[in-house]
XYZ file of C-alpha atoms in Angstrom:
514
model
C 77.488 108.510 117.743
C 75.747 105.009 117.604
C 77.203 104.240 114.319
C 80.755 105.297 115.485
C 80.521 103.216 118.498
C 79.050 100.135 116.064
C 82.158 100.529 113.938
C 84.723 100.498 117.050
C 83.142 97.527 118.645
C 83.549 95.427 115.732
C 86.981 96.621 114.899
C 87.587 95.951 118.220
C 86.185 92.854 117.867
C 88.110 91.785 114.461
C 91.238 92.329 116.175
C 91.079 90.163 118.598
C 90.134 87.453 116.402
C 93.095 88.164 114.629
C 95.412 88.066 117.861
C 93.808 84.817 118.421
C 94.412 83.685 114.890
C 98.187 84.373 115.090
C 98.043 82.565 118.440
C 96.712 79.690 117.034
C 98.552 79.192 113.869
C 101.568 77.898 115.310
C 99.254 75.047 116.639
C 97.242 74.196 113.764
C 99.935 74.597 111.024
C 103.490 73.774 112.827
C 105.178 73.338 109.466
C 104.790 76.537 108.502
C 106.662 77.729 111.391
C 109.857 75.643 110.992
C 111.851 78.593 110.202
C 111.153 80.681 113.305
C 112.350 77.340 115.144
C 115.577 77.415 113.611
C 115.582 81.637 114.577
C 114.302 81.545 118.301
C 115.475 77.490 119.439
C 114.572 78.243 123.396
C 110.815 78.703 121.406
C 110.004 76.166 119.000
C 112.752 73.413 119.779
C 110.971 71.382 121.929
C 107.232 71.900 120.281
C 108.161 69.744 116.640
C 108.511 66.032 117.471
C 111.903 65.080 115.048
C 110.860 62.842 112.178
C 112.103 58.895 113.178
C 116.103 58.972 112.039
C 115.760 55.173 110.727
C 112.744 54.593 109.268
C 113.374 51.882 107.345
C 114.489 49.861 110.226
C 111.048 51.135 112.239
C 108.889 50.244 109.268
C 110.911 46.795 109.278
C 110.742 46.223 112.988
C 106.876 46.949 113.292
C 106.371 43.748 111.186
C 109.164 41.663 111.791
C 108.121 37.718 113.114
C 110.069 36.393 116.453
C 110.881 32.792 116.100
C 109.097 31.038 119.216
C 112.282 29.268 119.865
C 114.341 33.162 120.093
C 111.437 34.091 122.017
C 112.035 30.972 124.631
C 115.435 31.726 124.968
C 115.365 35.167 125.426
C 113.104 35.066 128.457
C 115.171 32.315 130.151
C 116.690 33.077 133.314
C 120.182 32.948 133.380
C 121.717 29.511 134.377
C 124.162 29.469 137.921
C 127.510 30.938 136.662
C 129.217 29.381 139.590
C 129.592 32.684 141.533
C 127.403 33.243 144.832
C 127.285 36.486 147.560
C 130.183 35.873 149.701
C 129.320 38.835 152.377
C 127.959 36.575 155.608
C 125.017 37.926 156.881
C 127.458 38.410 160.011
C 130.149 40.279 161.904
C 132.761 40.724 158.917
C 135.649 42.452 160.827
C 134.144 42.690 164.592
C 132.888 46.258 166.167
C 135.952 48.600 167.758
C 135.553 48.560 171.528
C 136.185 52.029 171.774
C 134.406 54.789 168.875
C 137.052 57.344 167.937
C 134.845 59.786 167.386
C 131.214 60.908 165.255
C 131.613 60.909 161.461
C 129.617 63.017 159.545
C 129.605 63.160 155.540
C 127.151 65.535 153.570
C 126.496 63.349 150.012
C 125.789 65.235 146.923
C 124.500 63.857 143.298
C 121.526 61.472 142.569
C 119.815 58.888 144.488
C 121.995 55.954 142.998
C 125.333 58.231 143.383
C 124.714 58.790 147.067
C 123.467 55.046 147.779
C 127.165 54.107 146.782
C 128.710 57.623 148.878
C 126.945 55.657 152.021
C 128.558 52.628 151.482
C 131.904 54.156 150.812
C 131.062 55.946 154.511
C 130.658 53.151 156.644
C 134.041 52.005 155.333
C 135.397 55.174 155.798
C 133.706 55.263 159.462
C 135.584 51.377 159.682
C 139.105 52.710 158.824
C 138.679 54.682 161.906
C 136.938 53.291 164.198
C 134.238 56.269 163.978
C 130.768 56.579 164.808
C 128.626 57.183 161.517
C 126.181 59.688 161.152
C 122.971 58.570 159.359
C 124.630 60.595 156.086
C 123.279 63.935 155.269
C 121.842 64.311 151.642
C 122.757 67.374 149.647
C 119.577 69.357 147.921
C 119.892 67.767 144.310
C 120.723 71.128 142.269
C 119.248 69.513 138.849
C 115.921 68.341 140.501
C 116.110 70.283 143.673
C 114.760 67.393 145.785
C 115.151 67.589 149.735
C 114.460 64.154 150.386
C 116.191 62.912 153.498
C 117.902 59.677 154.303
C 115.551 58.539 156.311
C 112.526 59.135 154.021
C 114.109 56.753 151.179
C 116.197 54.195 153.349
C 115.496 51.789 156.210
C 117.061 53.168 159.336
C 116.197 50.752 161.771
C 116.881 48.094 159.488
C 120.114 49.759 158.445
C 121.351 50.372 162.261
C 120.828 46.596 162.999
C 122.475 45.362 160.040
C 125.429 47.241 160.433
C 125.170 46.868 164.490
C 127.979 44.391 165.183
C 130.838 46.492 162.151
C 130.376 49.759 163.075
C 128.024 52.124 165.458
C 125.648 53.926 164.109
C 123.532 56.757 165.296
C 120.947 59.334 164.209
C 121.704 62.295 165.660
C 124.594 63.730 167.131
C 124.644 64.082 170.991
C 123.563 67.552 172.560
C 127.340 68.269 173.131
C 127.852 68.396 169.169
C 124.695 69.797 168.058
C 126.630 72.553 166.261
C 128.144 70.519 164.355
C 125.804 71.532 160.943
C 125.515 71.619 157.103
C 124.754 75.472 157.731
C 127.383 75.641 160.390
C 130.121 74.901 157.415
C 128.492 76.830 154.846
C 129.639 79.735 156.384
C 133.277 79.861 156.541
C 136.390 77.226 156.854
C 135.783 75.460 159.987
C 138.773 72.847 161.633
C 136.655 70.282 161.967
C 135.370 70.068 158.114
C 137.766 68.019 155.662
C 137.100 69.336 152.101
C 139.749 68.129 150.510
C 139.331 64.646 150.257
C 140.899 63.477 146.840
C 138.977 61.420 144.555
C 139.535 57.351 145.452
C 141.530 58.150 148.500
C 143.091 55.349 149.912
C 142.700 54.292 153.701
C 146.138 55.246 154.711
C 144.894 58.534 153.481
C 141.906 58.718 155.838
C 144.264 57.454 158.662
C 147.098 60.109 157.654
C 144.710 63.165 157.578
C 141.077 62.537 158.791
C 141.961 60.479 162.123
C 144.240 63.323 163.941
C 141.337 65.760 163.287
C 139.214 63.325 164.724
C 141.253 62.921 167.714
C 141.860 66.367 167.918
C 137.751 67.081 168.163
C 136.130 64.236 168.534
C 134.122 64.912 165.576
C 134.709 65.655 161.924
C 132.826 66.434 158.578
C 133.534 65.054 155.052
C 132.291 67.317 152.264
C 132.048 67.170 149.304
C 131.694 63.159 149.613
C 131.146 61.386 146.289
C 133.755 58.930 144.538
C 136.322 59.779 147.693
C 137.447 56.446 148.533
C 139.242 53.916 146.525
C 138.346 50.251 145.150
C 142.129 48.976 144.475
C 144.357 47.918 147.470
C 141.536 48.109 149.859
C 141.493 45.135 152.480
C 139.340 42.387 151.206
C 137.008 42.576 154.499
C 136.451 46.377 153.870
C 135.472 45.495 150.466
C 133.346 42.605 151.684
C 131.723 45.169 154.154
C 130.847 47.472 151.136
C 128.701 44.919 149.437
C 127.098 44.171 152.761
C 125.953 47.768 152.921
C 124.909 47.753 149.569
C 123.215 45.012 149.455
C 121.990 43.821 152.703
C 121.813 47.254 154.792
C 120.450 49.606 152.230
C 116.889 48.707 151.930
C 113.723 51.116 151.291
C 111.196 52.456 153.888
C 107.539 50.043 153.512
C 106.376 53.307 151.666
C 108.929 53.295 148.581
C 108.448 49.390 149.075
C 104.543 49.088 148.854
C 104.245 51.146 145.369
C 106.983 49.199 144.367
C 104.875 45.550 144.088
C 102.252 47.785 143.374
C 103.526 48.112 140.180
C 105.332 44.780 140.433
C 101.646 42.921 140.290
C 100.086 45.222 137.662
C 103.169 44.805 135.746
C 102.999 41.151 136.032
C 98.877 41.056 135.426
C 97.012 41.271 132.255
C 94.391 43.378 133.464
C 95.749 46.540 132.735
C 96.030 45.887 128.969
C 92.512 47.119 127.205
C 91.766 44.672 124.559
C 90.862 41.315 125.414
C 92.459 39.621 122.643
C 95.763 41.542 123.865
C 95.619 40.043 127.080
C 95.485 36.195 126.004
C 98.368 37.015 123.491
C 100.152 38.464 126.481
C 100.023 35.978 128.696
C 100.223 33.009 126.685
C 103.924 34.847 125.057
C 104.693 35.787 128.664
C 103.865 32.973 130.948
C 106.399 31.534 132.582
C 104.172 28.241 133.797
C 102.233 29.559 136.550
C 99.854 32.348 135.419
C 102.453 35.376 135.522
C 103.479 37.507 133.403
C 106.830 38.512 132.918
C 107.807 42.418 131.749
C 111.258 44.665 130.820
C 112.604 47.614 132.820
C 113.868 49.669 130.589
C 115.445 52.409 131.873
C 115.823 55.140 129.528
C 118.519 57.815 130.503
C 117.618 60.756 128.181
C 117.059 63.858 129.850
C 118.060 67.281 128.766
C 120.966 67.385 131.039
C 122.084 63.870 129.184
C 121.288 65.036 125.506
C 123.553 68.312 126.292
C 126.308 66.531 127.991
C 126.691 64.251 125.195
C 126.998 66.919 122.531
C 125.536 64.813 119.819
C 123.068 65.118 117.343
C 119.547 63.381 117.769
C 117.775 63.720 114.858
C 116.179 67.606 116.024
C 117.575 70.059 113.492
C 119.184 72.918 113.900
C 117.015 74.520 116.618
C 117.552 71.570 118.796
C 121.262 71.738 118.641
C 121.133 75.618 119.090
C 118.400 74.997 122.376
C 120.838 71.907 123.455
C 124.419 74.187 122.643
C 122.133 77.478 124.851
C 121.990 74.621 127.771
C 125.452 73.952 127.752
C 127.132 77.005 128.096
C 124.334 78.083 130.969
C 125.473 75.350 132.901
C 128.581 74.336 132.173
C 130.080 77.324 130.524
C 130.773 75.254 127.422
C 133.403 73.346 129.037
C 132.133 69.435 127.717
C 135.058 67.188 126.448
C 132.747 65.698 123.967
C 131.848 68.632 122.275
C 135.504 68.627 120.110
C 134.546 65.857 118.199
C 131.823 65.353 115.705
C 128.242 63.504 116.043
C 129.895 60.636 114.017
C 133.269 60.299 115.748
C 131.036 60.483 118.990
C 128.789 57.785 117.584
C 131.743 55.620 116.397
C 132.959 55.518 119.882
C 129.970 54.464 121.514
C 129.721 57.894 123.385
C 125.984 59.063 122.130
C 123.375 58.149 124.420
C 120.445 56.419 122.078
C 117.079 57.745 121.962
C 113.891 56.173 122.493
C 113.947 55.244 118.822
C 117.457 53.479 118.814
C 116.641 51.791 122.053
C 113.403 50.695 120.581
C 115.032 49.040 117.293
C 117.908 47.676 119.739
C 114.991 45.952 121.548
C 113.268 44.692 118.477
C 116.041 43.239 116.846
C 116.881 41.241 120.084
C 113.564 39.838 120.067
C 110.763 41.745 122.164
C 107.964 42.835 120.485
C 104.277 44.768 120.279
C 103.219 41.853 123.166
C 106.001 42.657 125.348
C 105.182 44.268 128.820
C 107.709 47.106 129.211
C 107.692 49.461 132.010
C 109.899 52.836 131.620
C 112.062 53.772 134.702
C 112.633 57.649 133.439
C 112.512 60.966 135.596
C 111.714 62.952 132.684
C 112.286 62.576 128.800
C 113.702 65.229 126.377
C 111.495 65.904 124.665
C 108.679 64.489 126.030
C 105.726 62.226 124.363
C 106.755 63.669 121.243
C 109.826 62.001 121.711
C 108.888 58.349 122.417
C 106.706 58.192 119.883
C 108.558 55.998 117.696
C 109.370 53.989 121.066
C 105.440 53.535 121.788
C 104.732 52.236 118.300
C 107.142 49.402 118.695
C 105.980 48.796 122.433
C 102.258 49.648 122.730
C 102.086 47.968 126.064
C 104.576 50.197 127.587
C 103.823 51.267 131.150
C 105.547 53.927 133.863
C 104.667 55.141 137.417
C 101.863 57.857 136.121
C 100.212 54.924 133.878
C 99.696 52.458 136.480
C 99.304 54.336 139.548
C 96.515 56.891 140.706
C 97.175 60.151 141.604
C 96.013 59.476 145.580
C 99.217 56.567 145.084
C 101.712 58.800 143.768
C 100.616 62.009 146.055
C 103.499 60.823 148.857
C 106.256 61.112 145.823
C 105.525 62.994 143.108
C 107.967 65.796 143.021
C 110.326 63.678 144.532
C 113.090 62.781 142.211
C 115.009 60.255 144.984
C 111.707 58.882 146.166
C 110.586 58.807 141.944
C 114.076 57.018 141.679
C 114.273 54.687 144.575
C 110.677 53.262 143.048
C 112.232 52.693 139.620
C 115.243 51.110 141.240
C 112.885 48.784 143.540
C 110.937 47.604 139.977
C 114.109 47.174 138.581
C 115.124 44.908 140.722
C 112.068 42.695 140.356
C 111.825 42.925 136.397
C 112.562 39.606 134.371
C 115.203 41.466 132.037
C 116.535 44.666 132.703
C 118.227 47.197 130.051
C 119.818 50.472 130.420
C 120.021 52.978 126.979
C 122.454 54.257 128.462
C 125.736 54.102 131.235
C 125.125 55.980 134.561
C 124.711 56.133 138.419
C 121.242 53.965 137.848
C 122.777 51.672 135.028
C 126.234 51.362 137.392
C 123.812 50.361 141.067
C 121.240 47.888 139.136
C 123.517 45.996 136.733
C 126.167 45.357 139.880
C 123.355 44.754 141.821
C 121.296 42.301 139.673
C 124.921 40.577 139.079
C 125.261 39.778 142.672
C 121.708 38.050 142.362
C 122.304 36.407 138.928
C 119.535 38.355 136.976
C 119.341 38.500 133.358
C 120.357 42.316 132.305
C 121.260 43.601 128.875
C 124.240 45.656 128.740
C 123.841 47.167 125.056
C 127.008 47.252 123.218
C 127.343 51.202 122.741
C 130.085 51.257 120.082
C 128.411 48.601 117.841
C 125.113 50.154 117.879
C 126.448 53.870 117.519
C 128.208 52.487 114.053
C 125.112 50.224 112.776
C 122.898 53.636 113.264
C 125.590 55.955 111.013
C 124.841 53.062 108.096
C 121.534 54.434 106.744
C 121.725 51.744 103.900
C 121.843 48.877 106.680
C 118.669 46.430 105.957
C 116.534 45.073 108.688
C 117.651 41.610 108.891
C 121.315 42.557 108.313
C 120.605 45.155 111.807
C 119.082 42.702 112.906
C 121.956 40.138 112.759
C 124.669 42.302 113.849
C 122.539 43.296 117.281
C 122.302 39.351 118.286
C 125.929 38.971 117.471
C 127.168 41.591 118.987
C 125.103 40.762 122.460
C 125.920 37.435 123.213
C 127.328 37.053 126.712
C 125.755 40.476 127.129
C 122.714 39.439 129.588
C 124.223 39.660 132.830
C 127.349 36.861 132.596
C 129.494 37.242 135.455
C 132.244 40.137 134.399
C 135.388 40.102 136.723
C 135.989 43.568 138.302
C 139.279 44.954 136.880
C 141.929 47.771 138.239
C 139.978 51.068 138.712
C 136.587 49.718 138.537
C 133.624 50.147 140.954
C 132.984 47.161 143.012
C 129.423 48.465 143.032
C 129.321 47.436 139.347
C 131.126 44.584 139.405
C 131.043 42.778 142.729
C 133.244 39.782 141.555
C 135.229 38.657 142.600
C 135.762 41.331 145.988
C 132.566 40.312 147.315
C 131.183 37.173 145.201
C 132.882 33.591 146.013
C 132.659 30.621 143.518
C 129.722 28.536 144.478
């Protein structure tokens, strides 16, 4: 009996040891696992960081020598370009004696897609002499954050600003308190517009939102995003855009206080841990009175961004089966990208770059292992694995988790707009500011910092997609072709043409020449 039990207890025993064993193997021997990546993607995908693309280049960059002189230049601000904000800080068009009626507008997308959705709604609420709404922000699907107007904007500060245009209120009076996002959720209602084409013009709004209006005295726009146009618009309604934008829209103390938070440590040595870092950094960084100077880089590559794209970046087969998985869950398939190949794609500038590329991008301009670089990112694909290469080139690269405490990030964490509105307030204080790729942020900052005649890098996508398919390409020859190809690519004034956003370009509809 006592031997029988002995003999069960240890082959009890064994076996577990050998479930732990099989546990651990992936772990301690990842290469021998490769295959079952390749057989179960949604698995092993995201556990193997991909082996750097270009290593040449990386090998090349991580000793490469700056010229002082490139180094001088590069961290010059840029001279006056003879273009100045032309929105006064008052009355544009005067305030209607008589509202029309309460707008409302429900906005849906991203932080930096809805900032531009608000502006486009006190327009809107200008065409017809309507009483805005403080707008209504939609539940982000992607990052399911709640966050409220209110808790990322200025109200107070917005309501005076806008006082003497347009009225403005908070809440709807008792008498339209029905008046919900619930209430329209529910079935077709008269006083909800929902089919607002995209870049409608103002005799639209007029046409087919004002008799509504009239009709009611209140009406609803949903969906709201991209729904009113920037050609043939009156040059004071485009004038009152940029005043939103720029003068109305600013961020509650909270968003601003972490903000120059991680302005200061940005700007101070102290957070770098070796002493003989921190005199290299400031004296390569100084800018004649003690501060330091740092890069925003903000580097668009989530998931939803790697499987938009439909390219190829550098993860094997089980990342394009995980990526290709993604794609049909949540768009059924249906990407316009995905009929051409990674090279055609890359060819055409339409491949977002990865923290490598953008890394080599930045090293051939001229940063390097001294440069203070702080990483406005929601999340990565791919994670640390993933900016690996990035770190190596940039070991003083900083983000929100890196220089804040958890007790400082408790009020936002989670908080995707709140995250964002952070990254958008550094942004806007950073020296130089680069984007790896177009988007909502990219579009907001770059008009943004053009209207204040800050230094930002626009990277030239097609160039750099074709110097990345040339595996034979030699440091200094990269290295060449980047500087040539980005020249009059740090923020020179670019005139907005037919079609394009006047939040991107804000000259010459709302900057004069000086």
């Amino acid at each position: 009996m006592t031997k029988s039990f002995f003999y069960q207890y240890h082959s009890q025993r064994g076996a577990v040891y050998a479930a732990l064993l099989v546990l651990l193997f992936p772990a301690l021997w990842p290469a021998l696992f490769s295959p079952l990546g390749h057989a179960s993607p949604s698995m092993f995908s995201e556990w193997n960081a991909p082996k750097p693309k270009h290593a040449s280049l990386l090998k090349a960059a991580l000793n490469s020598e700056i010229p002082n002189k490139q180094k001088s230049e590069l961290w010059a601000p840029l001279v006056p370009q003879g273009w100045k904000p032309c929105a006064p800080s008052e009355s544009i068009t005067g305030r209607p004696v008589k509202s029309s009626g309460f707008i409302q507008v429900f906005l849906d997308g991203g932080l930096n897609q809805q900032r531009m959705g608000i502006c486009d709604a006190v327009a809107v609420a200008k065409i017809l002499n309507a009483t805005l709404v403080i707008p209504h922000l939609e539940v982000n699907p992607v990052w399911q954050d709640s966050s409220s107007f209110e808790e990322i904007f200025d109200v107070d500060h917005f309501i005076n600003v806008l006082k003497d245009e347009i009225s403005v209120v908070r809440e709807l009076p008792p008498e339209y308190e029905w008046s919900t996002r619930e209430y329209y959720a529910v079935a077709i209602r008269a006083t909800r517009i929902k089919t607002t084409p995209v870049h409608a013009s103002a005799n639209w709004y007029i046409e087919n939102v004002l008799p509504v209006l009239q009709s009611y005295g209140i009406v609803a726009i949903a969906p709201f995003s991209h729904r009113l146009a920037f050609d043939n618009m009156a040059g004071e309604l485009q004038r009152l855009r940029c005043k939103v934008n720029f003068q109305a829209l600013t961020f509650v103390p909270r968003i601003n206080g972490l903000g120059e938070t991680l302005v200061k440590r940005l700007r101070s040595p102290r957070h770098v841990h070796s002493n003989e870092f921190i005199q290299e950094v400031v004296d390569e960084n100084d800018d004649g009175d003690g501060t330091g100077k740092y890069v925003t880089l903000h580097l668009r590559f989530d998931k939803d961004m790697a499987a938009h794209s439909a390219c190829d970046f550098g993860g094997g087969k089980a990342e394009r089966l995980a990526l290709a998985k993604y794609r049909q869950v949540i768009w059924q398939g249906r990407v316009m990208n995905s009929q051409f190949t990674d090279e055609e794609l890359r060819n055409q500038g339409r491949c977002p770059m990865t923290p490598e590329e953008i890394g080599l991008l930045l090293a051939a301009l001229g940063f390097n292992n001294k440069t203070r670089l702080y990483l406005a990112s929601h999340k990565v694909y791919g994670g640390e694995a993933r900016i690996s290469s990035l770190r190596k080139l940039f070991p003083l690269m900083e983000n929100k988790k890196s220089l804040l405490s958890s007790e400082e990030l408790a009020g936002v964490e989670g908080k995707a707009s709140l995250l964002a509105a952070v990254d958008y307030y550094v942004s806007m204080r950073s020296d130089i500011f680069i984007s790896a790729s177009p988007g909502n942020m990219h579009n907001a900052v770059v008009g943004h910092r053009t209207y204040e005649n800050l230094k930002t890098i626009r990277p030239n996508m097609a160039l750099l997609g074709q110097l990345f398919l040339n595996r034979s390409l030699e440091w200094s020859e990269f290295q060449r072709e980047v500087q040539a190809g980005h020249r009059g690519r740090e923020g020179q004034i670019r005139l907005r043409k037919p079609k394009q956003s006047i939040y991107t370009y804000p000259a010459s509809d709302c900057m004069c020449h000086a």
